Structures are given as structure tokens and as C-alpha cells.
mmCIF file of C-alpha atoms in Angstrom:
data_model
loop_
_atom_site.group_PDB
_atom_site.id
_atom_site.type_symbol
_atom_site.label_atom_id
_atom_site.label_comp_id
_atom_site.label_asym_id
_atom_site.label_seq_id
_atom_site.Cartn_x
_atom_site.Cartn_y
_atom_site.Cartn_z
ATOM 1 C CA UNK A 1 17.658 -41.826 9.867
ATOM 2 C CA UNK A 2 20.396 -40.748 11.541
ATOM 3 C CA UNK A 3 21.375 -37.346 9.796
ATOM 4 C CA UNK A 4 17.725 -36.731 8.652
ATOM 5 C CA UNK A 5 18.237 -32.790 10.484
ATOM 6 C CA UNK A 6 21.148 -32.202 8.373
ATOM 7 C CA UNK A 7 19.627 -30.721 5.708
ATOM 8 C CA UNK A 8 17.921 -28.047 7.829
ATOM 9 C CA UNK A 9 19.947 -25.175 7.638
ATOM 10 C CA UNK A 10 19.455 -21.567 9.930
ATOM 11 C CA UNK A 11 20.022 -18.188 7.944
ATOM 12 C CA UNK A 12 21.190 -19.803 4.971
ATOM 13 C CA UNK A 13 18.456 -18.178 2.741
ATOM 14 C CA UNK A 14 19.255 -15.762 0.158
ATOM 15 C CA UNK A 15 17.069 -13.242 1.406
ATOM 16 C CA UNK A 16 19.979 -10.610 1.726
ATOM 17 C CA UNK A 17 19.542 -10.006 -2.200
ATOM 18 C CA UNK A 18 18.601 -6.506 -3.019
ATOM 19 C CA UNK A 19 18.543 -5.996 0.732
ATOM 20 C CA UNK A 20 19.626 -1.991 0.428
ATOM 21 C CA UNK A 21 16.586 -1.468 -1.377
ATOM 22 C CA UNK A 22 14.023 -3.554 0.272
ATOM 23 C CA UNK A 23 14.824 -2.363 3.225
ATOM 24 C CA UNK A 24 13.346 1.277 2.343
ATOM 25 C CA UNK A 25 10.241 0.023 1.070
ATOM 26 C CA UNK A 26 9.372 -2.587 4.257
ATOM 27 C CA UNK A 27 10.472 0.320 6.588
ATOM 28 C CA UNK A 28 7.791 2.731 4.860
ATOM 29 C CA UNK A 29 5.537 -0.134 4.628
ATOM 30 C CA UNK A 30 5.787 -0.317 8.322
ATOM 31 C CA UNK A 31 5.728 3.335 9.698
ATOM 32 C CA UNK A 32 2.360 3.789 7.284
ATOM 33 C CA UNK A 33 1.092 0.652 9.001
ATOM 34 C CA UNK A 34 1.616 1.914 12.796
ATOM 35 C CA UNK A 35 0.931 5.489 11.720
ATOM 36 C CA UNK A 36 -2.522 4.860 10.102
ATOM 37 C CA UNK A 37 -3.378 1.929 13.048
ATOM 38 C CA UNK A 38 -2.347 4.707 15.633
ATOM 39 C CA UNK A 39 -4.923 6.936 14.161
ATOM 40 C CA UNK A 40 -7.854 4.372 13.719
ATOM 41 C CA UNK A 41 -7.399 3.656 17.493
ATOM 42 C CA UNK A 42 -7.862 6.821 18.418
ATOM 43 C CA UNK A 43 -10.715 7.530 16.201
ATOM 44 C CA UNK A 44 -12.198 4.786 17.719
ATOM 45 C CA UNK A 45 -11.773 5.335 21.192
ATOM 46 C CA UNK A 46 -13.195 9.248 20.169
ATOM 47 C CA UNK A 47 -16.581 7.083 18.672
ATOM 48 C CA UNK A 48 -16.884 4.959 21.581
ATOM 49 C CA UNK A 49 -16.226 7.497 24.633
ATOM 50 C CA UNK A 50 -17.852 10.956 22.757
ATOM 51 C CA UNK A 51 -18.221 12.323 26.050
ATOM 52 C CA UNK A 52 -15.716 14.707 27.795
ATOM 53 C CA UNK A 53 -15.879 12.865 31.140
ATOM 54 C CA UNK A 54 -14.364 9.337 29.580
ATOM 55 C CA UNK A 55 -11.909 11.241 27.306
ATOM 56 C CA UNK A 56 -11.258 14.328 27.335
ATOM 57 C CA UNK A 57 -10.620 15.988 23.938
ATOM 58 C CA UNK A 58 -8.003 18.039 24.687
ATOM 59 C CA UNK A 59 -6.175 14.577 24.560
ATOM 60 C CA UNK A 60 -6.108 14.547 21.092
ATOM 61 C CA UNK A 61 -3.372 17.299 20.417
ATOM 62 C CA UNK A 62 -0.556 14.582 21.749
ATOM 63 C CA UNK A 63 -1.552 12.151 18.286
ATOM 64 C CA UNK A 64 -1.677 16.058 15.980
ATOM 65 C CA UNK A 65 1.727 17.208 17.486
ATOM 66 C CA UNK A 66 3.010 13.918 16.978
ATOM 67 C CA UNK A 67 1.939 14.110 13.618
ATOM 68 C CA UNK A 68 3.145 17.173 12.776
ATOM 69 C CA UNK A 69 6.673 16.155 14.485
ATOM 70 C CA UNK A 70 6.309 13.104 12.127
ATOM 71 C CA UNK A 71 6.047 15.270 9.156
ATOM 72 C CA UNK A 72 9.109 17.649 10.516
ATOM 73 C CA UNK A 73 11.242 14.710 10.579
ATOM 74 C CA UNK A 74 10.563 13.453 7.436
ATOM 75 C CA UNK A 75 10.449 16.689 5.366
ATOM 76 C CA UNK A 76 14.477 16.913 5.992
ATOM 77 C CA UNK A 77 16.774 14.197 4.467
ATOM 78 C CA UNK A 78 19.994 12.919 5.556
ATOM 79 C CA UNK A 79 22.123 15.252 2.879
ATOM 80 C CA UNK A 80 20.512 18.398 3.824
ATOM 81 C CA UNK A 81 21.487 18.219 7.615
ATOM 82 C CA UNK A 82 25.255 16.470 6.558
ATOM 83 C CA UNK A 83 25.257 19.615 4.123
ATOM 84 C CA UNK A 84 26.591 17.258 1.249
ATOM 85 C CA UNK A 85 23.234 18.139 -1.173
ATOM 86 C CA UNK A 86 23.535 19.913 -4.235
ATOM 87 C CA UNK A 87 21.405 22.967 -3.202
ATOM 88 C CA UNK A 88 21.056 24.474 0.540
ATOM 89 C CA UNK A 89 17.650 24.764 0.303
ATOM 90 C CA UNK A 90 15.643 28.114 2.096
ATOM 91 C CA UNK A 91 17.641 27.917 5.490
ATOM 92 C CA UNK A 92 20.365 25.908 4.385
ATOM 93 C CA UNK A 93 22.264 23.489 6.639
ATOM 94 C CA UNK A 94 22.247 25.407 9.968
ATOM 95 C CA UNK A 95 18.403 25.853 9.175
ATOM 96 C CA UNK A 96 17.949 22.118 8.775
ATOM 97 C CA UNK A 97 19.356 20.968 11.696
ATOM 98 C CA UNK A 98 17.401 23.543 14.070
ATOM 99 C CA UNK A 99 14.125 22.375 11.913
ATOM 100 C CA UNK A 100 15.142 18.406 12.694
ATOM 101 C CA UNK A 101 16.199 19.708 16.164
ATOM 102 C CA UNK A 102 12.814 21.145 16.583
ATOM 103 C CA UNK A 103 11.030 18.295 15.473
ATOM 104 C CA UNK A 104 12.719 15.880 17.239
ATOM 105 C CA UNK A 105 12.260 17.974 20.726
ATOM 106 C CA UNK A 106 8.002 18.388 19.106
ATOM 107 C CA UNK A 107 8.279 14.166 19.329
ATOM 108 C CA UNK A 108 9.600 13.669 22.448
ATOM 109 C CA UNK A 109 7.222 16.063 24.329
ATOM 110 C CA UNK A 110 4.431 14.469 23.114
ATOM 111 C CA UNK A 111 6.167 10.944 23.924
ATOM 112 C CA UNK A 112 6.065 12.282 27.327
ATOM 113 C CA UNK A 113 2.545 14.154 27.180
ATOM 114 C CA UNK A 114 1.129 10.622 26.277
ATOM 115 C CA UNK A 115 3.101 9.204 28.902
ATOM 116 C CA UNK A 116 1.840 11.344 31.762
ATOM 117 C CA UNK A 117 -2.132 11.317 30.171
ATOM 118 C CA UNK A 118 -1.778 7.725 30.587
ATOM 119 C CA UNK A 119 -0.572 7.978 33.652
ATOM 120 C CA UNK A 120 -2.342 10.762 35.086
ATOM 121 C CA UNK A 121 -5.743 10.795 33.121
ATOM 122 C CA UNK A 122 -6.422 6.755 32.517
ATOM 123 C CA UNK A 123 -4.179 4.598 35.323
ATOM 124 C CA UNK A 124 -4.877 6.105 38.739
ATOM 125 C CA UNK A 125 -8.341 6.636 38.427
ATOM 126 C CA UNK A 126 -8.422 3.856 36.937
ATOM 127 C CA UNK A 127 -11.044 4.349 33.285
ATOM 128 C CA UNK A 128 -11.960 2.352 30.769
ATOM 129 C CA UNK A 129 -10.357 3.284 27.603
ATOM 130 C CA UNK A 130 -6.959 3.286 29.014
ATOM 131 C CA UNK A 131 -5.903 0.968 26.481
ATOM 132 C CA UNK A 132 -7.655 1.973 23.554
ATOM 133 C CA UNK A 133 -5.525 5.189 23.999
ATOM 134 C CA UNK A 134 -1.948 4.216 25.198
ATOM 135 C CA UNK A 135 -2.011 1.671 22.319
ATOM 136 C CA UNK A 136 -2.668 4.784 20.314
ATOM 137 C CA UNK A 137 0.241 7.035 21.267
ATOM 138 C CA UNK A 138 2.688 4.737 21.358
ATOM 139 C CA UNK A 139 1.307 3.528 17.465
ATOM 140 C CA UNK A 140 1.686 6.682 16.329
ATOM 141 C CA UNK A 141 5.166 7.786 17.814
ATOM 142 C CA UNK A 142 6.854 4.372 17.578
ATOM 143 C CA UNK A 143 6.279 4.805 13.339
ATOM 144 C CA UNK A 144 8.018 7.985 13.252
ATOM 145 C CA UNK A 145 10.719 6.785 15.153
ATOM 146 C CA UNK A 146 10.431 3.529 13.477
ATOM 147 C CA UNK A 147 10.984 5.132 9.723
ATOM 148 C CA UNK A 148 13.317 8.167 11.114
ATOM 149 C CA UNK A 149 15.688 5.483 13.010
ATOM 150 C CA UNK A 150 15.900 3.274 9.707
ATOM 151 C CA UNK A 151 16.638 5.803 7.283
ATOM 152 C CA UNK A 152 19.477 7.469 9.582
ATOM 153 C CA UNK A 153 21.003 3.863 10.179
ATOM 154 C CA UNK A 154 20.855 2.681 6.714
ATOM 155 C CA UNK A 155 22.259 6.167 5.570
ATOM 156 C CA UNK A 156 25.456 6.459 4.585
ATOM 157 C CA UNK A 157 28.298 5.233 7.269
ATOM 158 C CA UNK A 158 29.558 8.664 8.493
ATOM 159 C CA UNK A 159 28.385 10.438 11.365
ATOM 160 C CA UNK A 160 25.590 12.962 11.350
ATOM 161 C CA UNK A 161 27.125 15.192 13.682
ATOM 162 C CA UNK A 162 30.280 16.628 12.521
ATOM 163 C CA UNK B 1 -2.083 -28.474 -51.340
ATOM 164 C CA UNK B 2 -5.939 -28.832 -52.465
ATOM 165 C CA UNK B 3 -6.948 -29.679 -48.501
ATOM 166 C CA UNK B 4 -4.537 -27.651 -46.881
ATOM 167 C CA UNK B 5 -6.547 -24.323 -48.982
ATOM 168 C CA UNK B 6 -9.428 -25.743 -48.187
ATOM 169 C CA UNK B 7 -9.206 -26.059 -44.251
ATOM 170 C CA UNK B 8 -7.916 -22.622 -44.527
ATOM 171 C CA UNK B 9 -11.165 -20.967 -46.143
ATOM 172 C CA UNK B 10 -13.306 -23.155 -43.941
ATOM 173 C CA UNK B 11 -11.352 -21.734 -40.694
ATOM 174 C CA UNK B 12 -11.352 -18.276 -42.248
ATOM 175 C CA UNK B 13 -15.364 -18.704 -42.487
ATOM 176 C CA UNK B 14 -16.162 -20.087 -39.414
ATOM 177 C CA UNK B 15 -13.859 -17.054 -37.223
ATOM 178 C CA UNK B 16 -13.126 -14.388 -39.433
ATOM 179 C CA UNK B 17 -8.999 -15.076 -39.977
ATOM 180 C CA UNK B 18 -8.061 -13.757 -42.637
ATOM 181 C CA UNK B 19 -5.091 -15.923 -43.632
ATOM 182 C CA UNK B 20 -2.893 -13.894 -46.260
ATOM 183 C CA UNK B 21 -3.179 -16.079 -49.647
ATOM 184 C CA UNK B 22 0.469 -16.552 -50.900
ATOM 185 C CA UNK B 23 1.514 -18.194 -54.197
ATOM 186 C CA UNK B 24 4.315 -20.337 -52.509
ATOM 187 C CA UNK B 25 3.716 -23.467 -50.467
ATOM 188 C CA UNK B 26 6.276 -22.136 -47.126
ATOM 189 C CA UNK B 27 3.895 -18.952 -46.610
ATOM 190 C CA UNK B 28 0.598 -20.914 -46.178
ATOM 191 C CA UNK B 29 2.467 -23.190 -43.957
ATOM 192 C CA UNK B 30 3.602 -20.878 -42.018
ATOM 193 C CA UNK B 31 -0.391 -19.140 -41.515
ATOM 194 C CA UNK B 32 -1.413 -22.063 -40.563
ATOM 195 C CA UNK B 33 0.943 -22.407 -38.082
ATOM 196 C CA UNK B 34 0.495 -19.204 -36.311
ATOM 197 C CA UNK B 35 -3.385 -20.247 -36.492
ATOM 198 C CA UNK B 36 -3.104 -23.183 -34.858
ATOM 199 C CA UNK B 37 -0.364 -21.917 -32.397
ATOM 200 C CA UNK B 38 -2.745 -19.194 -30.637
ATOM 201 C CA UNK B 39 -5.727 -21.870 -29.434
ATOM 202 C CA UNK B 40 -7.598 -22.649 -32.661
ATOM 203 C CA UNK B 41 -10.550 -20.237 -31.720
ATOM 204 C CA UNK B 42 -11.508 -16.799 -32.596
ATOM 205 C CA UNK B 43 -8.877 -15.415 -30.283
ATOM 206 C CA UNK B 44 -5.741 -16.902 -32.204
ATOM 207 C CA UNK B 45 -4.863 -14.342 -34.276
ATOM 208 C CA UNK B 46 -3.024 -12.591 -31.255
ATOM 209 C CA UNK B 47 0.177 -13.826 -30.613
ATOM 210 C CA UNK B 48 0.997 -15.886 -27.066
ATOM 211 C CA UNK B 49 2.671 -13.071 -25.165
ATOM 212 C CA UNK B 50 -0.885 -11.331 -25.220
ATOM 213 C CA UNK B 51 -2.521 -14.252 -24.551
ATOM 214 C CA UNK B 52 -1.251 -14.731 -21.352
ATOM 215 C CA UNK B 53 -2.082 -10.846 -20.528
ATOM 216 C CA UNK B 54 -5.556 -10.899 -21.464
ATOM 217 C CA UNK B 55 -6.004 -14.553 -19.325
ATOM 218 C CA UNK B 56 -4.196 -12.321 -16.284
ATOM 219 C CA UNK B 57 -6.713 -9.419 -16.845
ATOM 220 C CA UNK B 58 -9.838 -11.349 -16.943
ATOM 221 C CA UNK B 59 -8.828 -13.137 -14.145
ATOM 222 C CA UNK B 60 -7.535 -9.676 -11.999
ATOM 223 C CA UNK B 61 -11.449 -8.310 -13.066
ATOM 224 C CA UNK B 62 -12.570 -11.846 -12.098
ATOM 225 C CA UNK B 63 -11.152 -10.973 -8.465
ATOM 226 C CA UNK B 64 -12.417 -7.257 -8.702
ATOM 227 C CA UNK B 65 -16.116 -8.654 -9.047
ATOM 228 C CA UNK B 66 -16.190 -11.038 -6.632
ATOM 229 C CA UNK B 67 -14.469 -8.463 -3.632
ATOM 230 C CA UNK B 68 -17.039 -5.663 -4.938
ATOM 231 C CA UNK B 69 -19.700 -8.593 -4.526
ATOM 232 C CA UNK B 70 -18.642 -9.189 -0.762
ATOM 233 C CA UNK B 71 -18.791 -5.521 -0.294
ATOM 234 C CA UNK B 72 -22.640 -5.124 -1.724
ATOM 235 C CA UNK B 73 -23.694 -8.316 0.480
ATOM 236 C CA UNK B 74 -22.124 -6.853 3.596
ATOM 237 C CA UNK B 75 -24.600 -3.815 2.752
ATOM 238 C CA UNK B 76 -27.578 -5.448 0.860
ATOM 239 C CA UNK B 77 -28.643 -8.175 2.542
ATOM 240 C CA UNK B 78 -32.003 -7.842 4.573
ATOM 241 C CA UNK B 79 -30.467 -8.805 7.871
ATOM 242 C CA UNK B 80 -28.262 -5.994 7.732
ATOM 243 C CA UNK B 81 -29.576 -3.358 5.091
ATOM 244 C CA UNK B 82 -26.955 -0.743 6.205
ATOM 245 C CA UNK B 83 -25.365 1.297 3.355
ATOM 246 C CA UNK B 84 -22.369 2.952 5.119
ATOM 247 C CA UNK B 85 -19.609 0.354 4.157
ATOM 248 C CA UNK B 86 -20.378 2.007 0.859
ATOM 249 C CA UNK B 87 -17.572 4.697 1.661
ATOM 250 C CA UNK B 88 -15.189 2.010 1.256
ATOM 251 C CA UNK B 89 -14.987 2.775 -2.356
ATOM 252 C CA UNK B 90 -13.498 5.744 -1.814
ATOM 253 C CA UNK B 91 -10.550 4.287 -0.575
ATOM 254 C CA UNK B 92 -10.757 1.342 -3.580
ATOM 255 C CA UNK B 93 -10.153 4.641 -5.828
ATOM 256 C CA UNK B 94 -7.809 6.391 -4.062
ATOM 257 C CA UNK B 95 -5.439 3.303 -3.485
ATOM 258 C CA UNK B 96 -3.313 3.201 -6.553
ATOM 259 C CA UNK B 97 -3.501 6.940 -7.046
ATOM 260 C CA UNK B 98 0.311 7.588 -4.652
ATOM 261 C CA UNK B 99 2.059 5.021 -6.845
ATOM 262 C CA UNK B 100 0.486 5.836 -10.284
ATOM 263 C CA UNK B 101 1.418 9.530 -9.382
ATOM 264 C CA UNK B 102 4.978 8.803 -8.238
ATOM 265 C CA UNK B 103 5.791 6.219 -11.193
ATOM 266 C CA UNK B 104 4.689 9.113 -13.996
ATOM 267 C CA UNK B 105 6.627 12.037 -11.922
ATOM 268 C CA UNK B 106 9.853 10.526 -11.172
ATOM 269 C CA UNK B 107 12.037 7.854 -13.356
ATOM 270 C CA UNK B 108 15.580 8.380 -11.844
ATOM 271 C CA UNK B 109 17.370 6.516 -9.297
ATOM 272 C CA UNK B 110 18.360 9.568 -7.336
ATOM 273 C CA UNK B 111 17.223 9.788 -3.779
ATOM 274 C CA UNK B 112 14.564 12.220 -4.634
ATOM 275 C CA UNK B 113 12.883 9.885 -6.757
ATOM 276 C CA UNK B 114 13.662 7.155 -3.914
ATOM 277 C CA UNK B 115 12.091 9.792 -1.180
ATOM 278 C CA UNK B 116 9.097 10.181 -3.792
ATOM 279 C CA UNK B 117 8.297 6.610 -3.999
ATOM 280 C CA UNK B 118 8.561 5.767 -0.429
ATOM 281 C CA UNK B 119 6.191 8.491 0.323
ATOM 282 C CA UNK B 120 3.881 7.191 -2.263
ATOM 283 C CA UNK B 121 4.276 3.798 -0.097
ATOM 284 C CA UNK B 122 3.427 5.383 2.972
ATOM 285 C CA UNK B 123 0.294 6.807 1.683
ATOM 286 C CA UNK B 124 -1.165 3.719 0.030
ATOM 287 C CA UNK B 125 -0.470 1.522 3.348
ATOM 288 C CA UNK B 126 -1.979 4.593 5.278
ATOM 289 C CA UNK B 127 -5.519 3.930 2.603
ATOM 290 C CA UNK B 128 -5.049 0.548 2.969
ATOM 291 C CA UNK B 129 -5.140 0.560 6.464
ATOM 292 C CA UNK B 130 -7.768 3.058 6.437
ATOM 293 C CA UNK B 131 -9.968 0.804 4.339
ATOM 294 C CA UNK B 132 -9.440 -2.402 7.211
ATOM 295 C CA UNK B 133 -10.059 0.234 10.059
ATOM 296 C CA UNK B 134 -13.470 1.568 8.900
ATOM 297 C CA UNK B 135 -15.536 -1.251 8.590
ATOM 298 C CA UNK B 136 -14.265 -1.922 12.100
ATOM 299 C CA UNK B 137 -14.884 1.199 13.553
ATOM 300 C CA UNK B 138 -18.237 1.149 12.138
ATOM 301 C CA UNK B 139 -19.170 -2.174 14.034
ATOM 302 C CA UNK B 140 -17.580 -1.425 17.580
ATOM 303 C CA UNK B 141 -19.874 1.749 17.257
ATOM 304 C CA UNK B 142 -23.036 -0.395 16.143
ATOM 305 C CA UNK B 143 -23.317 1.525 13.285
ATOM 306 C CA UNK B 144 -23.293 -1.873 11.141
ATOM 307 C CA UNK B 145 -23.319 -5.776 12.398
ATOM 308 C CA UNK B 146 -19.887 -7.466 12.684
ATOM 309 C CA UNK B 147 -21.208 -9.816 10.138
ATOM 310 C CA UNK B 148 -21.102 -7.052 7.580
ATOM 311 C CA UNK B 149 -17.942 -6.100 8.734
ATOM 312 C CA UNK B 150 -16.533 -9.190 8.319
ATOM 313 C CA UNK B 151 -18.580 -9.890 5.040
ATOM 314 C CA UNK B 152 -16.963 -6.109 3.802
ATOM 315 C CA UNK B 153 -13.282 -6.958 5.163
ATOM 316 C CA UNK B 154 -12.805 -10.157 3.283
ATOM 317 C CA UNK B 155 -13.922 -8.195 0.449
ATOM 318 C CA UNK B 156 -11.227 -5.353 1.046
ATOM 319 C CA UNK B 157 -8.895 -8.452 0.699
ATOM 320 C CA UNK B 158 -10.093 -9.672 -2.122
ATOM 321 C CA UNK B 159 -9.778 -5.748 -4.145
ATOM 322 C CA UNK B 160 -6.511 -4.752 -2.645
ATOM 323 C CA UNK B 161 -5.254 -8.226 -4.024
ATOM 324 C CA UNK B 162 -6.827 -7.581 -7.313
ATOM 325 C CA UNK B 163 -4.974 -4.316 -7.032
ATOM 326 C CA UNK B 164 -1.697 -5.620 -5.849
ATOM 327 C CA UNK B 165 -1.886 -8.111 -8.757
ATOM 328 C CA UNK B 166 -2.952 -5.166 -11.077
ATOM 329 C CA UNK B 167 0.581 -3.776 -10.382
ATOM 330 C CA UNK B 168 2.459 -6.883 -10.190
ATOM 331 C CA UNK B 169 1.316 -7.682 -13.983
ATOM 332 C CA UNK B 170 0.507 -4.860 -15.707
ATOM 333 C CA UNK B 171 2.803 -2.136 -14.121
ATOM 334 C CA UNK B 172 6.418 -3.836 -14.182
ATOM 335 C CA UNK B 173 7.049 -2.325 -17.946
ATOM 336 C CA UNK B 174 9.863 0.545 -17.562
ATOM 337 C CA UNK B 175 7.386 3.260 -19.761
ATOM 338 C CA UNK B 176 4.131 3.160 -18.100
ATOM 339 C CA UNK B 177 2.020 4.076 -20.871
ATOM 340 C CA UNK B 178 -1.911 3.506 -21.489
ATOM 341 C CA UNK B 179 -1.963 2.485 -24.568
ATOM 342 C CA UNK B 180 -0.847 -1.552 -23.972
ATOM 343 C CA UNK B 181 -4.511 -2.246 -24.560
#
């Protein structure tokens, strides 16, 4: 009775086997996860609200420049921008990191346009479907940042920018 | 000697084993054995190994019926009589399609094939997801009931894990070839 919580043990699990390659699956698992529920959100707030008045179309090109930021991001890899691949590719290393740069700078301005619509378009005068479409935006960007963040801190241990 | 002959050609009529007839005493034994060894019914002339495949597959087709059987209810029955959950087997198709394609492309362990195969992740959770956000979508918009919905979402469980368990069986063999059956 009296050492009946000593054979409880914290962290002890072997769960660290195999870790480096788990660790790319679960992370695509998860930015497909956030980047498809992102999308189904906003389809669905687009069903429910048809009308321009509730939500204004134009709203939509924050989740397609996200997207296409998304697909920026993930069309370079690590060794292209380091330069350490076997081939440069069409623009070579310069090229990639102005094509990652660009991305990057595509994802953050629609971080901020989603921001501001939220702010501006749903908050203060205070609509409906606020949530539906915050919930959205930050879905869709959070799983580009979620899979871009994991693969550059799981990359090799040298810096990116040298 | 006499009975063991005879048990043979009365097991050889009854199932259609054809047990190969071998002057010695150790090769008749040895028939037998592998007869009695694979279940003593008309399936035992396959060996174990298959045995436990074939149990695995008619279980995995088991699972495929009954989620395709949730599906049909959540459109058949009278008290809902809506057919547009129906475009849910598109996405039942197109599910393993990303991994089927990126197992046959690439067989390294470079990153490329790595890059390949977590892209082919990406997409399936993206029809996955897809498949669990339609039947919703359809029944915030009134287009079906939410008892279909839920009817066709337990269903969508039941396939994907037929699916999942597809792979987990069948597909863990390093040359992924179709001609295992």
C-alpha cells in the first residue's frame, strides 16, 4: 500500500523509436488535416452566407493566396536554398531563396489580410459568421507554417542562412 | 497401412485433395499431415501463411460491406430518400490512389522519395478529410438530415478503416506486386 505509485513512471515510454521518421509523416498528417479543415470551413461558411452582404466574396482570395504561398513553400526543399543538392535546378540557389522569400512574404500578407477582414469586415460590425471564417484562415495558414516550421527544424543542424 | 490409404481416398472423395500416392510409408505420412495441418476442410490444401491472409481479406471486405451499407441507409431510407451522400464514393476511390502512386514511383530512401511520400500523405488526409467534411456540409445546408449524416459518417469510418487495414496487411511486402492473389 504504501509504494503502490511507484510503478507509475512519466516519459519513460519508448516512443522515441524511429522518431526521425515518424516525425515527417505525423507532421504531413497534420498540415493535410488543418489544410483540408481550413478549406471545408470556408466552403461552408460560402453555403451558408451565399449572399454578398454576409460575406463578401472577394474574401476568399486570403484562403487561394494562402494556398498558393503554401504550395511556394513547399515546392523548395531545404538543400536547394542551403545550395548543398546535386543539381541547381532552373534558377539555382539565388533563385530559390527569392522564390521561398516570395512565398514566405505571399503568407504573411494574407496572415495579415485575414487578420484585418476579421477585424474590419466581421468584429466591429459585429456579423454572424465571424467565426466560421477566422477559424478558417487561421486553419489554413497555421498548416503551412505548421509543416514548413517542422521540416526546417528537423532539417539538418546548420543554419539556413549562411 | 490398409486404414491409413483408406481415410486418404475417402478425404480425397469427399474435397477433392489429391494426396500424391507414394510407395514408401514416410511420404503418405507426411500428406496426411499437411492435410490435417490446414483445417481438415476443402480449404487445407493451402498452406497456414495464406490462411491467415485470406481470413484478413474476408474480414477487410467484411468491413467494406458493412461501411458501404451505412452509406446506402444514410441515402435509402424513406425518412430521408436523399441521394447526394452518394458522391462520397468518389473520395472511397480516390483515397489510396497518392500512396499506391508514390509506393510504385519511388523505392529509395533519398529525400526525394521521402518528399514523394509525404506528399502522397498530405493528399490522402486532405480526401480523407474531404470525405468527413461533405456529409457535414451537406446537413448544415439542409441539403440532407443530420441523421444521414451521421448514418454516412460512421460509415466513412468504417471504409477508411477497411482501407487503413487494406494497407496495414496487404501492402507491407517490399515489391508491391498484384499478383499475391
Amino acid at each position: 500500500m504504501s509504494g503502490f505509485l511507484d510503478g507509475i513512471r512519466c516519459g519513460d515510454c519508448e516512443c522515441n523509436v524511429d522518431w526521425g521518421e515518424r516525425r515527417n509523416t505525423i507532421a504531413s498528417i497534420a498540415a493535410g488535416v488543418l489544410f483540408f479543415t481550413g478549406w471545408w470551413i470556408i466552403i461552408d461558411a460560402a453555403v451558408k452566407y451565399p449572399d454578398e452582404g454576409t460575406f463578401h466574396h472577394a474574401y476568399h482570395t486570403c484562403g487561394v493566396i494562402a494556398t498558393v504561398a503554401f504550395l511556394m513553400i513547399n515546392a523548395v526543399s531545404n538543400g536547394q536554398v542551403r545550395g548543398d543538392s546535386y543539381s541547381e535546378g532552373c534558377i539555382g540557389q539565388t533563385g530559390a531563396r527569392v522564390w521561398l522569400f516570395l512565398g514566405f512574404m505571399l503568407a504573411f500578407g494574407s496572415l495579415i489580410a485575414s487578420m484585418w477582414i476579421l477585424f474590419g469586415g466581421f468584429v466591429v460590425p459585429r456579423k454572424s459568421c465571424l467565426s466560421v471564417f477566422c477559424g478558417a484562415i487561421f486553419l489554413i495558414l497555421s498548416s503551412f507554417l505548421l509543416i514548413r516550421g517542422l521540416v526546417f527544424k528537423f532539417g539538418r543542424t546548420e543554419d539556413l542562412w549562411q | 497401412m490398409q486404414q491409413a490409404s483408406g481415410r486418404d481416398d475417402a478425404h480425397a472423395d469427399r474435397c477433392g485433395v489429391r494426396t500424391v500416392r507414394a510407395g514408401n510409408t514416410r511420404m503418405v505420412q507426411a500428406s496426411q499431415r499437411t492435410v490435417e495441418e490446414g483445417g481438415g476442410s476443402c480449404v487445407s490444401s493451402f498452406c497456414p501463411g495464406e490462411m491467415a491472409g485470406i481470413k484478413a481479406l474476408i474480414s477487410l471486405s467484411f468491413g467494406g460491406a458493412i461501411g458501404l451499407m451505412f452509406l446506402m441507409l444514410g441515402c435509402a431510407l424513406p425518412v430521408y430518400d436523399k441521394y447526394w451522400p452518394l458522391f462520397l464514393l468518389f473520395f472511397y476511390i480516390l483515397s489510396p490512389i497518392p500512396y499506391c502512386i508514390s509506393r510504385r514511383v519511388v523505392d529509395d530512401t533519398d529525400s526525394a522519395s521521402n518528399a514523394c511520400k509525404e506528399l502522397a500523405i498530405f493528399l490522402t488526409t486532405g480526401i480523407v478529410i474531404s470525405a468527413f467534411g461533405l456529409p457535414i456540409v451537406f446537413a448544415r445546408a439542409e441539403v440532407i438530415a443530420w441523421g444521414a449524416c451521421a448514418l454516412v459518417l460512421t460509415g466513412n469510418v468504417v471504409i477508411f478503416g477497411t482501407i487503413l487495414g487494406f494497407f496495414l496487411v496487404f501492402g507491407s511486402n517490399d515489391d508491391f506486386s498484384w499478383q499475391q492473389w
